[in-house]
CSV table of C-alpha atoms and ligand atoms in Angstrom, one decimal:
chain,number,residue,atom,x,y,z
A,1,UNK,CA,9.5,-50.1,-23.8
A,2,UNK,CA,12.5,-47.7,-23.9
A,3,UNK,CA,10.9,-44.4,-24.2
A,4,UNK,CA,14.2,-42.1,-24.2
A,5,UNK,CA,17.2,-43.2,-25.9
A,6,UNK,CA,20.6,-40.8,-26.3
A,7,UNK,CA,21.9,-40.6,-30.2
A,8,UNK,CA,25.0,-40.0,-31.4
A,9,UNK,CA,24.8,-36.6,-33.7
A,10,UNK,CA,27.1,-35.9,-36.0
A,11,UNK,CA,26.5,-33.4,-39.1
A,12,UNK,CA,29.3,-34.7,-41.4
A,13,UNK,CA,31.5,-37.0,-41.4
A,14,UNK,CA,33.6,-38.6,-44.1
A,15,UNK,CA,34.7,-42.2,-44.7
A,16,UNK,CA,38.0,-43.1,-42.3
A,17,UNK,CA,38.1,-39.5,-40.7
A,18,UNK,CA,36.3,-38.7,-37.6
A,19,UNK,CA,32.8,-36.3,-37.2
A,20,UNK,CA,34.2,-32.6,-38.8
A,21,UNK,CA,31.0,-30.9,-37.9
A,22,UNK,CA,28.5,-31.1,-35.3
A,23,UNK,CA,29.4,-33.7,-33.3
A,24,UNK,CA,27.2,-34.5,-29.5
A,25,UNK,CA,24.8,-36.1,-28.5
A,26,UNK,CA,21.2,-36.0,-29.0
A,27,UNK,CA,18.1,-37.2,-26.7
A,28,UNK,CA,15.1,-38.8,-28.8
A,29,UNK,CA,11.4,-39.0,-27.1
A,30,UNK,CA,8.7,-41.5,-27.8
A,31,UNK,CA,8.3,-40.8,-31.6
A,32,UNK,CA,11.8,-40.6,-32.8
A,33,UNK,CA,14.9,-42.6,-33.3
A,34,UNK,CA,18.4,-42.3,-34.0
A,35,UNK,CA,19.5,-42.0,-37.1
A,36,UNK,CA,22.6,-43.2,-39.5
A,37,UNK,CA,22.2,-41.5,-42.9
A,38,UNK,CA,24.6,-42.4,-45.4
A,39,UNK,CA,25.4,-40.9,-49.2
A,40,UNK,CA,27.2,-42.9,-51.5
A,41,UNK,CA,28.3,-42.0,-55.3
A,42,UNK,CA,26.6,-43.8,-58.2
A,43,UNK,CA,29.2,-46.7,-58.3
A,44,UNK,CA,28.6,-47.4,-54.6
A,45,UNK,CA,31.9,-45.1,-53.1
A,46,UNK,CA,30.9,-43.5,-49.8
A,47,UNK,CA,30.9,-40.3,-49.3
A,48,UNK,CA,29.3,-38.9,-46.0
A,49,UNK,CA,27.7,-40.0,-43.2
A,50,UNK,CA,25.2,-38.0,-40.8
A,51,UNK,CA,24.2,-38.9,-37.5
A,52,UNK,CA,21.2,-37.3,-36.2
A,53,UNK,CA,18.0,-38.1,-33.7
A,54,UNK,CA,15.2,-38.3,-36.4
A,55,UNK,CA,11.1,-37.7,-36.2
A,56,UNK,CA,9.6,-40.8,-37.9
A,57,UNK,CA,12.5,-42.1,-38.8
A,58,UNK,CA,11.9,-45.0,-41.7
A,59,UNK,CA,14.9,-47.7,-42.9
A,60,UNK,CA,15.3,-46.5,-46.4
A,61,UNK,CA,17.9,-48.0,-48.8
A,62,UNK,CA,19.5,-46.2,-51.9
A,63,UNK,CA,17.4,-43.5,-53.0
A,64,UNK,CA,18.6,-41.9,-56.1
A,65,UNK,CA,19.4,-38.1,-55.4
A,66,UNK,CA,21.4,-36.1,-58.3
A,67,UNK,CA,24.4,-38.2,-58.9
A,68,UNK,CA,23.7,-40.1,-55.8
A,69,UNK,CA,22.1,-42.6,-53.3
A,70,UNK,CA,20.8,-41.6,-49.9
A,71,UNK,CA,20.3,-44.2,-47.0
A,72,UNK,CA,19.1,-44.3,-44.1
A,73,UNK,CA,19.1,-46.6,-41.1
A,74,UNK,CA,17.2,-46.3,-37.8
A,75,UNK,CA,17.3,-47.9,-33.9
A,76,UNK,CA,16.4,-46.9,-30.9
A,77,UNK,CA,17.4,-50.5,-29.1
A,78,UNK,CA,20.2,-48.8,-26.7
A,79,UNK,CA,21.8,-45.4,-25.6
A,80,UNK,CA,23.7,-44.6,-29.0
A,81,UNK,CA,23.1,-47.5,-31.0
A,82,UNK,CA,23.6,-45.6,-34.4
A,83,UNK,CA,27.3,-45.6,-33.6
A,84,UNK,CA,27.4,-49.1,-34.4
A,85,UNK,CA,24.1,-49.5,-37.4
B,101,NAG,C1,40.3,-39.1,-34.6
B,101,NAG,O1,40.3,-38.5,-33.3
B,101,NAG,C2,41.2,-39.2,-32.4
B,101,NAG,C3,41.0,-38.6,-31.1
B,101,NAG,O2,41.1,-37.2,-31.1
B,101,NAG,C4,42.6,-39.2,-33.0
B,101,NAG,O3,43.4,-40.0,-32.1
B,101,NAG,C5,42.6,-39.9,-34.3
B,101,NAG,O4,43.9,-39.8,-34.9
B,101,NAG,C6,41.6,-39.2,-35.3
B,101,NAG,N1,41.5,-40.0,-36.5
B,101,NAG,C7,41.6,-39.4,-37.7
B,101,NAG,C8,41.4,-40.4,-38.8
B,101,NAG,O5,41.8,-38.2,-37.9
């Protein structure tokens, strides 16, 4: 069991351009995971991404929100594994 695992943070970041806010690196414990959130228009467009070290973290897909659908994807297999999810 990997208890610690290093995340790659990033507050925003837009399809093709690199992390414009809040890029590090983030340490999650026993009960969290890192985190890929992703926002994508009604059509399916990307929009943003968000990379963060998450508390119960849960896989969701496409949940409706305003004009468009939030994901999210977990891991916690490997020191920054959400760079690559
Ligand atoms: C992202 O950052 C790297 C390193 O600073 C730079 O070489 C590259 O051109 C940037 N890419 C974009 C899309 O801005």
């Amino acid at each position: 069991v990997i208890e610690i695992v290093q995340c790659r943070m990033c507050h925003l970041q837009f399809p093709g351009e690199n992390c414009s806010r809040g890029r590090g690196i983030c340490t999650a414990g026993t009960e969290e995971a890192c985190m890929v959130g992703r926002i994508s228009k009604k059509d399916g467009t990307p929009w943003l991404t968000f990379k963060d070290c998450l508390k119960n973290c849960a896989d969701v897909k496409g949940i409706k929100w305003s004009v468009y659908f939030v994901s999210f994807s977990c891991c916690r297999s490997h020191d920054l594994c959400n760079e690559d999810l």
